């Protein structure tokens, strides 16, 4: 038997440090007893890409389990609240074309499907406003909690917008000081394998040889261990998701007290979409586009026009991207997490949540020895293929209901570019709204049926419903729809402005209880 | 409105203050912040609980005097029979650094009240008692904050749900109140318990726990008051 005691993570970006933290927190007992180790090897010379500034509510649980203080996160990573995404100009491109994908589930979501009841009522409120207060809270610029709400607890469900450049060093400090993660600054020179192909150790320039039982590849797009060393191919998905270039631009606010939106604002442009993320001291904006449909110069112009007067004279930074993922994620004793595993456009902030889910699965299912590792690897690959597939479906969903005339948008409607599962679901959803039966049954499902409802009905899709079919659940649905109205009124009166709460967190901190 | 100025034996030579407890003077408070030195006096009458400052979120410890907002169940026509917390006793006075200040807009300022200074400009007996009170209260604030910070740091604080049903058919759900988490207390390592004992915190903790027995007493007082109110209505 070859026991798994020493975990070596290669790469010190968000993926590397989050994975190190999650594994080390889960195995703290063994680390303290000296029978288990987590080592992170990071080149002193490779810059961090810093994927995405948007996260999911799962990050709250992940950080809390790692023992991170949420107050510190706000103070040190320029974090702000995120309550969802607002999609503007995705359907018609008109000035008033917008809908929300909030982080709160519809009221009573586990009890009753409100979608058919909302559909039955016909015109009136948007689906989002009918079933949850969160769209209104975003419009009002309100925070999702108050200064008396304990750390990580929510009044309205939330995630974070944060400065990815500060997040990785912040995690590093916590992992090394509190969780006993060994940090080695060294360049990997050679990767040593045994006859079966397992990686046995890394020979480094500055720190000699580093041996390990399980290696986690967090080397970013390079995929040094899984891709380059073990030869696992990259599965390209640009036939479904066309965007292959990003252009990023950091824009200052026009005043110190400018409101901070707590929603990511994704706006459809001529050949892709722009993101707009409000941090306390600046906006992070960018344009994700298809280079087949627009030139870099035109894209830069469009981005600058979107970003407004404060962006005048600034130059966007171009980042090539490629939608797709590794054919397997865990091979032999190497598992890839983060960009080394794959990349998808940040439309639904899926990058960091995929890191969290992968790290959690590795930590929870940590194989006891090499002999059982392949069983866990097969499981890990199965779950991750499912997740990546579902995220790709969900991202594509945002494109397939458009009425925009530009070639980029029209090309997205070509059925040859739409995955079969999504095509089938769209057929089905003409007659029944998304619900738990649509395979949304994994323990850790990436997007619940609610997310599909918000996007479908936000973009004007309509499911045929018969009033008689709603009879059985009508009284329950009426109650929950009322509850949404009452909760909206209550929260609007109770919650502070987003920037005001952030200021209070800087001044006083949040209580842990 | 408040108009707080430093106390001065010239300008305020003729000022008189009502020291007694009455609703019109502001003693009708459901929850009053207290200091650690008061715990032994409080624990036999009032629940000693924690709540959060609505502005800063910081924990503060206080005595619960009533069930509804603006209600002090211990207040009668004759004042407060039981121990009156320092924060009520201090009346219109405040400290500002080492000095004493007074709120000139307080309803306690009243020609029928107690003088603050003697004819010679020396502090009166009443003002001397206030100065003595601040000698307890001022350092008490720091001591109490250190105690509360320790409770939070050791995760010994937990929310307490107090819900009471009254005989008039109404009920109350009291929110935003916290007490000592006794399971967490029992789970502390010996070394930490010894620290708590030596610093005097353990005694404060047990006084807080014992004071929880006053919650049903308060509920009974409130119940009697509600029923008396109903009877009164029926009688008219």
XYZ file of C-alpha atoms in Angstrom:
749
model
C 0.000 0.000 0.000
C 1.194 3.488 -0.846
C -0.510 5.907 1.563
C -1.468 9.424 0.476
C 0.058 11.740 3.066
C 1.743 14.538 1.183
C -0.222 16.818 -1.105
C 1.718 19.083 -3.441
C -0.104 21.965 -5.110
C 1.672 23.634 -8.002
C 0.685 27.251 -8.677
C -0.127 30.088 -6.305
C -3.108 31.869 -7.813
C -6.693 31.833 -6.552
C -7.032 28.148 -7.511
C -3.847 27.091 -5.714
C -4.504 28.901 -2.454
C -8.207 28.098 -2.284
C -7.455 24.421 -2.875
C -4.664 24.486 -0.287
C -6.958 26.151 2.251
C -9.893 23.814 1.713
C -7.732 20.666 1.928
C -5.715 21.912 4.899
C -8.822 22.996 6.846
C -10.494 19.628 6.253
C -7.393 17.691 7.354
C -6.265 19.990 10.185
C -6.216 17.143 12.709
C -3.753 15.083 10.704
C -1.639 18.133 9.822
C -1.332 19.018 13.512
C -0.469 15.418 14.326
C 2.289 15.563 11.699
C 0.895 12.729 9.581
C -0.332 14.793 6.621
C 1.077 17.770 4.750
C -0.023 20.324 2.202
C 2.742 22.063 0.261
C 2.191 24.825 -2.265
C 4.960 25.393 -4.781
C 4.828 28.678 -6.590
C 7.192 30.272 -9.046
C 8.516 33.622 -7.881
C 8.470 34.699 -11.530
C 5.075 33.737 -13.005
C 2.409 36.437 -12.696
C -1.064 35.522 -11.437
C -3.893 35.840 -13.953
C -6.499 36.606 -11.279
C -9.617 35.130 -12.838
C -12.929 36.774 -12.266
C -13.950 39.244 -9.673
C -17.390 37.716 -9.280
C -18.112 34.784 -6.975
C -20.959 32.600 -5.751
C -22.584 32.427 -2.297
C -20.750 29.103 -1.827
C -17.598 31.145 -1.167
C -19.084 32.257 2.158
C -19.237 28.675 3.388
C -15.850 27.838 1.903
C -14.110 30.755 3.641
C -15.955 30.236 6.919
C -14.840 26.594 6.998
C -11.267 27.741 6.374
C -11.577 29.950 9.442
C -11.207 33.225 7.506
C -12.735 36.340 9.069
C -15.259 37.950 6.732
C -14.384 41.367 8.118
C -10.762 40.806 7.048
C -11.939 39.754 3.588
C -13.824 43.035 3.147
C -10.967 45.097 4.494
C -8.085 43.400 2.693
C -9.496 42.236 -0.643
C -11.587 45.282 -1.555
C -14.584 42.981 -1.455
C -18.132 44.220 -1.994
C -21.497 42.490 -1.933
C -22.885 40.706 -4.965
C -26.598 39.874 -5.025
C -26.855 38.617 -8.563
C -26.426 39.620 -12.173
C -28.345 42.098 -14.254
C -28.464 41.239 -17.946
C -29.023 44.330 -20.057
C -29.638 44.375 -23.811
C -29.465 40.608 -24.263
C -32.950 40.138 -25.689
C -33.710 43.069 -27.998
C -30.810 45.416 -27.333
C -33.264 48.228 -26.516
C -32.411 50.715 -23.754
C -34.975 49.244 -21.332
C -34.164 45.597 -22.099
C -32.914 44.075 -18.827
C -33.602 41.282 -16.369
C -32.107 39.930 -13.151
C -30.637 36.586 -12.222
C -30.679 37.096 -8.433
C -28.995 34.836 -5.876
C -32.142 34.352 -3.813
C -34.369 31.462 -4.779
C -38.054 32.172 -5.409
C -40.026 32.186 -2.139
C -41.078 28.694 -1.089
C -38.864 27.164 -3.778
C -38.589 23.801 -2.056
C -42.360 23.656 -1.582
C -43.945 24.847 -4.800
C -42.996 25.924 -8.318
C -44.173 29.538 -8.643
C -43.338 29.756 -12.357
C -46.623 28.285 -13.681
C -48.594 30.522 -11.326
C -46.744 33.602 -12.488
C -47.236 32.518 -16.104
C -50.961 32.049 -15.515
C -51.303 35.671 -14.400
C -49.879 36.813 -17.728
C -48.590 40.359 -18.051
C -47.670 42.520 -15.049
C -44.643 42.117 -12.818
C -41.437 40.532 -14.043
C -40.904 36.961 -12.892
C -38.025 38.030 -10.649
C -39.986 40.791 -8.894
C -42.985 38.510 -8.434
C -41.070 35.756 -6.658
C -38.210 37.448 -4.754
C -37.270 40.879 -3.345
C -33.700 40.764 -4.620
C -34.107 42.553 -7.961
C -35.727 45.480 -6.163
C -32.982 45.484 -3.502
C -30.395 45.728 -6.308
C -32.294 48.540 -8.046
C -32.432 50.405 -4.730
C -28.679 49.981 -4.157
C -29.263 48.212 -0.836
C -26.865 45.868 0.967
C -27.925 42.253 1.615
C -27.463 42.501 5.404
C -26.973 44.976 8.258
C -24.084 45.735 10.603
C -25.714 43.572 13.282
C -25.946 40.498 10.995
C -23.085 38.139 11.959
C -20.222 37.334 9.608
C -21.190 35.121 6.658
C -24.891 35.256 7.526
C -27.269 36.886 5.099
C -30.571 38.708 5.226
C -30.690 38.429 1.419
C -28.461 35.766 -0.160
C -25.137 37.167 -1.372
C -21.690 36.465 -2.798
C -18.784 38.861 -3.347
C -17.198 41.027 -5.937
C -13.532 41.196 -5.038
C -10.094 42.223 -6.219
C -8.646 38.917 -7.396
C -5.140 40.402 -7.260
C -5.537 40.847 -3.502
C -7.503 37.659 -2.865
C -4.678 35.166 -3.582
C -2.128 36.859 -1.245
C -4.867 37.162 1.392
C -5.543 33.417 1.229
C -1.810 32.716 1.235
C -1.361 34.601 4.499
C -4.206 32.685 6.127
C -3.148 29.263 4.806
C 0.461 29.598 5.930
C -0.177 31.357 9.270
C -3.276 29.473 10.437
C -3.615 26.205 8.539
C -0.053 24.926 8.416
C 0.331 24.990 4.626
C 3.980 24.889 3.579
C 4.801 27.577 1.021
C 7.741 27.019 -1.312
C 8.802 29.760 -3.714
C 10.617 27.926 -6.474
C 10.588 27.309 -10.215
C 9.810 23.770 -11.280
C 12.672 22.491 -13.434
C 11.805 18.848 -14.014
C 8.847 16.685 -13.194
C 9.864 13.177 -12.137
C 7.639 10.189 -12.890
C 7.751 6.504 -12.049
C 7.354 3.712 -14.642
C 3.551 3.822 -14.415
C 3.518 7.534 -15.152
C 2.684 8.742 -11.648
C 4.466 11.922 -10.645
C 6.821 11.200 -7.761
C 8.479 14.566 -7.253
C 9.330 17.961 -8.668
C 12.910 19.118 -9.048
C 13.021 22.831 -8.443
C 15.549 25.525 -9.182
C 15.643 27.042 -5.691
C 14.317 24.400 -3.287
C 15.677 21.084 -4.487
C 13.385 18.105 -4.822
C 9.789 18.133 -3.553
C 8.168 14.710 -3.272
C 4.430 14.086 -3.011
C 1.710 11.434 -3.151
C -0.952 13.570 -4.845
C -0.236 16.558 -7.086
C -2.748 19.321 -7.737
C -2.177 21.217 -10.961
C -3.076 24.879 -10.442
C -0.659 26.217 -13.049
C -3.312 28.060 -15.040
C -3.686 27.883 -18.813
C -0.263 26.135 -19.039
C -1.610 23.025 -17.305
C 1.960 22.000 -16.608
C 1.263 18.674 -14.899
C -1.988 17.374 -16.359
C -1.729 18.856 -19.851
C 1.997 19.082 -20.573
C 3.354 16.187 -18.487
C 0.526 13.642 -18.647
C -0.621 14.730 -22.103
C -4.319 15.184 -21.360
C -5.902 16.992 -24.319
C -7.958 20.169 -24.181
C -11.538 19.881 -25.394
C -12.393 23.066 -27.231
C -15.946 24.439 -26.831
C -15.754 27.538 -29.007
C -18.252 25.904 -31.376
C -20.859 26.538 -28.654
C -19.466 29.608 -26.884
C -17.953 31.916 -29.510
C -16.160 34.456 -27.338
C -12.373 34.031 -27.595
C -11.005 37.366 -26.401
C -11.451 39.522 -23.337
C -10.481 43.126 -22.879
C -10.305 44.392 -19.304
C -10.446 47.981 -18.078
C -10.385 49.312 -14.526
C -12.394 52.506 -14.221
C -12.342 54.937 -11.275
C -15.591 56.255 -9.793
C -16.470 59.858 -10.454
C -16.771 60.522 -6.720
C -15.751 58.863 -3.472
C -19.373 58.352 -2.529
C -20.602 56.970 -5.842
C -23.092 54.171 -5.193
C -21.703 50.641 -5.522
C -24.086 48.349 -7.400
C -24.431 44.960 -5.726
C -25.185 43.250 -9.031
C -22.780 42.345 -11.804
C -24.008 44.268 -14.833
C -23.637 42.234 -18.024
C -24.567 44.211 -21.096
C -24.989 42.729 -24.566
C -22.758 44.453 -27.135
C -22.412 44.027 -30.886
C -20.219 40.895 -30.728
C -20.308 39.746 -27.120
C -20.975 41.354 -23.764
C -19.396 43.684 -21.244
C -19.045 43.027 -17.527
C -19.234 45.794 -14.964
C -18.353 44.983 -11.371
C -18.524 47.511 -8.560
C -15.672 47.315 -6.060
C -15.369 49.886 -3.258
C -12.692 51.969 -5.000
C -13.172 51.265 -8.701
C -15.284 49.551 -11.315
C -13.863 46.490 -13.007
C -15.165 46.436 -16.570
C -14.355 44.394 -19.618
C -15.583 43.157 -22.973
C -15.774 39.466 -23.798
C -16.153 39.072 -27.555
C -15.758 36.863 -30.581
C -12.798 37.928 -32.707
C -14.529 36.399 -35.728
C -17.236 39.044 -35.371
C -15.353 42.194 -34.375
C -11.806 43.584 -34.567
C -9.813 44.379 -31.434
C -9.865 48.091 -32.302
C -13.631 48.171 -32.666
C -14.035 46.169 -29.467
C -11.813 48.575 -27.537
C -13.859 51.484 -28.878
C -17.110 49.820 -27.869
C -15.775 49.072 -24.380
C -14.544 52.640 -23.851
C -17.880 54.002 -25.042
C -19.671 51.716 -22.572
C -17.359 52.527 -19.639
C -18.195 56.229 -19.885
C -16.380 59.518 -19.279
C -14.214 58.257 -16.400
C -12.564 55.766 -18.787
C -11.346 58.512 -21.118
C -7.665 58.057 -22.002
C -7.421 54.574 -20.425
C -6.128 51.591 -22.420
C -7.837 48.202 -22.040
C -5.708 45.120 -21.404
C -6.271 42.287 -23.895
C -6.511 38.688 -22.625
C -6.911 35.777 -25.064
C -9.406 33.199 -23.762
C -10.473 29.799 -24.985
C -13.662 28.056 -23.936
C -13.122 24.418 -23.102
C -11.827 21.933 -20.585
C -9.465 18.999 -20.163
C -10.749 15.640 -21.393
C -10.096 14.243 -17.925
C -9.498 16.300 -14.801
C -7.833 13.671 -12.622
C -5.341 11.274 -14.194
C -2.971 8.971 -12.290
C -1.968 11.001 -9.194
C -2.559 14.424 -10.767
C -5.746 16.482 -10.500
C -6.240 19.860 -12.167
C -8.129 22.741 -10.549
C -8.827 26.215 -11.940
C -7.657 27.335 -15.375
C -5.475 24.225 -15.635
C -8.781 22.299 -15.777
C -10.476 24.633 -18.223
C -11.995 28.024 -18.888
C -15.433 29.430 -19.625
C -16.428 33.032 -20.224
C -17.207 34.663 -16.842
C -20.879 35.255 -17.693
C -22.091 33.492 -14.541
C -18.900 33.751 -12.447
C -18.378 30.015 -12.638
C -14.559 30.022 -12.312
C -14.143 30.371 -8.542
C -17.123 28.168 -7.689
C -15.668 25.371 -9.820
C -12.420 25.717 -7.861
C -14.332 25.516 -4.577
C -16.347 22.471 -5.644
C -13.276 20.650 -6.942
C -11.228 21.457 -3.849
C -14.055 20.317 -1.617
C -14.436 17.039 -3.475
C -10.681 16.378 -3.270
C -10.628 17.270 0.442
C -13.720 15.249 1.363
C -12.825 12.237 -0.749
C -9.078 12.337 -0.106
C -7.965 8.814 -1.112
C -6.342 6.941 1.756
C -3.784 5.351 -0.551
C -2.693 5.150 -4.170
C -4.526 1.836 -4.607
C -7.993 3.451 -4.211
C -7.095 6.737 -5.910
C -8.325 5.670 -9.353
C -11.813 5.036 -7.949
C -11.941 8.575 -6.584
C -10.452 9.918 -9.821
C -13.216 8.260 -11.873
C -15.821 9.774 -9.576
C -14.184 13.194 -9.750
C -14.063 13.073 -13.551
C -17.688 12.002 -13.807
C -18.934 14.804 -11.542
C -16.804 17.424 -13.235
C -17.835 16.438 -16.745
C -21.410 16.798 -15.634
C -20.726 20.201 -14.065
C -18.828 21.646 -17.012
C -21.496 20.369 -19.385
C -24.279 21.917 -17.346
C -22.493 25.250 -17.075
C -21.924 25.323 -20.819
C -25.642 24.592 -21.363
C -26.592 27.351 -18.960
C -24.237 29.900 -20.508
C -25.536 29.057 -23.977
C -29.101 29.519 -22.719
C -28.353 33.258 -22.322
C -27.642 33.459 -26.071
C -30.339 31.295 -27.628
C -33.349 33.448 -26.755
C -32.025 36.666 -28.270
C -33.800 38.732 -30.915
C -30.773 40.920 -31.590
C -30.034 41.304 -35.302
C -26.197 41.438 -35.268
C -24.378 38.526 -36.855
C -22.773 37.444 -33.560
C -26.189 37.038 -31.970
C -27.846 35.469 -35.009
C -24.992 32.955 -35.356
C -25.675 31.906 -31.760
C -29.182 30.820 -32.786
C -27.839 28.204 -35.216
C -29.058 24.852 -33.793
C -25.742 23.256 -34.766
C -24.126 25.373 -32.028
C -26.636 24.413 -29.297
C -25.866 21.296 -27.185
C -28.469 18.511 -27.547
C -29.419 18.475 -23.894
C -30.211 22.194 -23.986
C -32.208 21.804 -27.220
C -34.298 19.090 -25.612
C -34.866 21.110 -22.454
C -35.968 24.131 -24.482
C -38.491 21.935 -26.323
C -39.762 20.573 -23.041
C -39.969 23.978 -21.354
C -42.511 25.153 -23.922
C -44.992 22.964 -22.072
C -43.615 22.685 -18.538
C -41.475 25.152 -16.555
C -38.008 24.111 -15.328
C -38.263 22.098 -12.125
C -36.455 19.455 -10.132
C -37.192 16.727 -12.653
C -34.919 18.311 -15.259
C -31.946 16.345 -13.886
C -31.238 19.076 -11.323
C -30.752 16.408 -8.738
C -27.054 16.288 -7.943
C -26.024 16.876 -4.350
C -24.113 19.945 -5.400
C -25.903 21.103 -8.505
C -24.207 24.059 -10.163
C -27.355 25.877 -11.285
C -30.728 25.050 -9.753
C -33.929 25.043 -11.803
C -34.562 28.546 -10.412
C -31.606 29.922 -12.379
C -33.065 28.586 -15.620
C -36.420 30.136 -14.713
C -34.890 33.562 -14.074
C -33.097 33.555 -17.436
C -35.916 32.026 -19.516
C -38.691 34.258 -18.218
C -36.367 37.242 -17.950
C -35.742 36.951 -21.683
C -39.416 36.711 -22.588
C -39.677 32.929 -23.016
C -43.168 31.665 -22.214
C -44.263 28.196 -21.150
C -47.846 27.188 -21.972
C -49.721 26.542 -18.745
C -53.321 25.520 -18.162
C -55.072 27.226 -15.233
C -56.701 23.954 -14.203
C -53.258 22.425 -13.883
C -52.398 25.000 -11.199
C -55.437 24.302 -9.010
C -53.693 21.809 -6.777
C -50.992 24.225 -5.661
C -52.794 27.557 -6.079
C -53.422 28.403 -2.428
C -49.826 27.596 -1.486
C -48.502 29.635 -4.422
C -50.705 32.625 -3.552
C -49.274 32.577 -0.028
C -45.676 32.540 -1.232
C -46.317 35.269 -3.806
C -47.754 37.385 -0.963
C -44.748 36.522 1.151
C -42.470 37.876 -1.589
C -44.386 41.174 -1.590
C -44.239 41.470 2.204
C -40.588 40.536 2.370
C -39.772 43.135 -0.289
C -41.482 45.848 1.752
C -39.807 44.737 4.973
C -36.280 44.499 3.527
C -36.508 47.851 1.737
C -37.225 49.463 5.093
C -34.571 47.530 6.985
C -31.466 47.290 4.782
C -28.785 50.007 4.542
C -27.199 51.364 1.351
C -24.490 49.112 -0.008
C -21.624 51.627 0.358
C -22.786 52.685 3.831
C -22.601 49.124 5.126
C -19.143 48.585 3.611
C -17.968 51.764 5.372
C -19.355 50.463 8.669
C -17.570 47.160 8.161
C -14.300 49.100 7.705
C -15.037 51.178 10.819
C -16.467 48.604 13.221
C -16.213 45.146 11.646
C -18.888 42.442 11.589
C -19.421 40.300 14.672
C -18.603 36.590 14.380
C -21.879 35.714 16.147
C -33.083 67.391 21.611
C -29.989 67.426 23.714
C -27.777 70.339 24.671
C -24.762 68.899 26.450
C -22.322 71.329 28.063
C -19.497 70.982 30.600
C -20.660 71.514 34.162
C -19.435 74.742 35.699
C -20.012 76.069 39.229
C -20.538 79.600 37.956
C -22.866 79.139 35.011
C -24.808 76.315 36.683
C -24.714 77.632 40.199
C -28.525 77.810 40.482
C -29.362 74.764 38.395
C -31.581 72.138 40.044
C -32.093 68.546 38.947
C -34.778 65.947 39.746
C -32.873 62.779 40.702
C -35.878 60.441 41.086
C -36.979 57.686 38.716
C -40.008 58.417 36.566
C -41.149 57.692 33.043
C -41.210 61.389 32.191
C -37.504 61.607 33.096
C -36.561 58.786 30.763
C -36.504 55.823 33.159
C -39.006 53.982 30.975
C -36.369 51.928 29.168
C -36.715 48.293 28.261
C -32.964 47.688 28.124
C -30.246 49.670 29.899
C -26.513 49.292 29.323
C -24.721 48.238 32.523
C -21.171 47.732 33.758
C -19.626 44.580 35.184
C -19.469 45.964 38.732
C -23.266 46.125 38.794
C -23.827 42.456 37.952
C -24.219 41.282 41.592
C -26.879 43.956 42.219
C -28.673 43.311 38.941
C -28.759 39.532 38.840
C -31.417 39.133 41.530
C -33.869 41.420 39.708
C -33.200 41.599 35.998
C -31.960 39.358 33.206
C -28.448 40.484 32.244
C -28.209 40.002 28.481
C -26.201 41.100 25.490
C -27.519 42.966 22.486
C -25.917 44.657 19.500
C -25.485 48.371 19.017
C -27.664 49.101 15.973
C -25.116 51.565 14.623
C -21.873 49.623 15.035
C -23.005 46.027 15.471
C -20.799 45.826 18.594
C -22.028 43.726 21.500
C -23.065 45.552 24.651
C -24.319 44.142 27.919
C -27.395 45.429 29.673
C -30.233 44.775 32.055
C -33.652 43.937 30.695
C -36.262 45.962 32.561
C -39.327 45.353 30.433
C -40.869 43.387 27.602
C -42.135 46.096 25.252
C -40.208 49.032 23.856
C -40.189 51.935 26.335
C -41.381 49.758 29.217
C -39.712 49.518 32.646
C -41.800 47.074 34.659
C -39.991 48.058 37.863
C -41.016 51.676 37.649
C -43.851 52.697 39.973
C -45.293 55.991 41.116
C -42.682 55.958 43.882
C -39.760 55.395 41.500
C -37.751 52.192 41.244
C -37.851 50.026 44.374
C -35.205 47.595 43.212
C -31.599 48.401 42.272
C -31.491 51.274 39.793
C -28.762 50.808 37.159
C -26.043 53.489 37.107
C -27.020 54.542 33.598
C -30.431 55.566 34.957
C -29.049 56.971 38.216
C -26.713 59.313 36.371
C -29.712 61.264 35.137
C -28.799 64.182 32.845
C -25.048 63.867 33.539
C -22.371 62.587 31.183
C -18.614 62.344 31.310
C -16.426 64.011 28.785
C -12.834 62.929 29.343
C -12.294 63.582 33.041
C -14.989 66.246 33.213
C -18.662 66.036 33.996
C -21.169 67.414 31.505
C -24.898 67.987 31.720
C -27.744 67.959 29.210
C -29.449 71.300 29.716
C -32.469 70.144 27.681
C -33.171 67.192 29.973
C -36.662 67.166 31.518
C -34.927 66.532 34.857
C -33.808 70.154 35.035
C -36.469 71.535 37.272
C -36.604 74.348 39.842
C -38.188 71.909 42.334
C -35.181 69.561 42.096
C -31.933 69.154 43.997
C -29.307 71.918 43.854
C -25.957 71.033 42.275
C -23.810 73.472 44.179
C -23.730 74.909 47.674
C -23.834 78.649 48.211
C -20.036 78.527 48.441
C -19.904 76.955 44.931
C -18.889 73.522 46.233
C -20.594 70.384 44.854
C -23.798 69.586 46.726
C -24.384 66.211 48.384
C -26.373 65.168 45.298
C -23.651 66.197 42.865
C -21.067 64.446 45.036
C -23.071 61.241 44.697
C -23.059 61.704 40.908
C -19.284 62.266 40.916
C -18.880 59.101 42.962
C -21.115 57.247 40.525
C -18.889 58.264 37.620
C -15.852 57.018 39.498
C -17.470 53.575 39.211
C -19.013 53.982 35.800
C -16.063 55.427 33.883
C -13.489 52.642 34.460
C -16.387 50.191 34.487
C -17.014 50.824 30.794
C -13.510 49.655 29.826
C -13.625 46.683 32.181
C -17.006 45.677 30.800
C -15.899 46.060 27.183
C -12.874 43.840 27.847
C -15.183 41.250 29.408
C -17.637 41.314 26.479
C -14.778 41.162 23.948
C -13.476 38.059 25.728
C -16.894 36.400 25.570
C -17.091 37.051 21.823
C -13.504 36.013 21.183
C -14.021 32.708 23.000
C -17.314 32.245 21.121
C -19.207 32.101 24.404
C -22.105 34.180 23.070
C -25.248 32.737 21.549
C -28.606 34.229 20.529
C -31.452 33.625 22.965
C -35.018 33.347 21.740
C -37.448 34.710 24.282
C -41.039 34.235 23.280
C -43.801 34.748 25.787
C -47.525 34.141 25.507
C -49.756 36.185 27.831
C -53.137 35.445 29.308
C -54.739 38.242 27.298
C -54.039 36.195 24.172
C -51.134 38.311 22.925
C -47.561 37.140 22.639
C -44.143 38.712 22.221
C -41.076 37.517 20.377
C -37.963 39.285 21.678
C -35.183 39.468 19.125
C -31.540 40.557 19.014
C -30.775 39.318 22.519
C -27.822 37.102 23.382
C -26.609 35.193 26.422
C -23.756 32.938 27.468
C -23.474 29.697 25.523
C -23.240 27.163 28.341
C -22.254 24.267 26.089
C -19.350 26.298 24.733
C -18.431 27.262 28.302
C -18.310 23.619 29.384
C -16.191 22.766 26.353
C -13.449 25.296 27.161
C -9.987 23.889 27.844
C -8.903 23.960 31.509
C -6.270 26.630 30.963
C -8.864 29.011 29.564
C -11.263 28.324 32.433
C -8.500 29.131 34.885
C -7.852 32.427 33.060
C -11.544 33.277 33.261
C -11.581 32.484 36.964
C -8.468 34.522 37.758
C -9.683 37.524 35.786
C -13.011 37.472 37.637
C -14.884 36.818 34.398
C -16.154 33.427 35.479
C -18.144 35.021 38.273
C -19.652 37.533 35.840
C -20.532 34.680 33.480
C -22.342 32.776 36.242
C -24.184 35.905 37.324
C -25.393 36.301 33.732
C -26.502 32.669 33.629
C -28.264 32.949 37.001
C -30.000 36.150 35.908
C -31.830 34.225 33.168
C -34.139 33.022 35.955
C -35.520 36.576 36.016
C -36.975 36.227 32.500
C -40.085 34.324 33.671
C -40.398 36.745 36.596
C -40.498 39.664 34.155
C -42.997 37.797 31.992
C -45.236 37.291 35.037
C -45.036 40.980 35.939
C -45.967 41.873 32.380
C -48.809 39.369 32.396
C -50.231 40.861 35.620
C -49.985 44.311 34.149
C -51.776 43.252 30.967
C -54.540 41.552 32.934
C -54.883 44.559 35.233
C -55.248 46.701 32.124
C -57.968 44.416 30.772
C -59.822 44.407 34.087
C -59.661 48.159 34.135
C -61.221 48.277 30.711
C -63.946 45.814 31.682
C -64.663 47.839 34.802
C -65.457 51.043 32.923
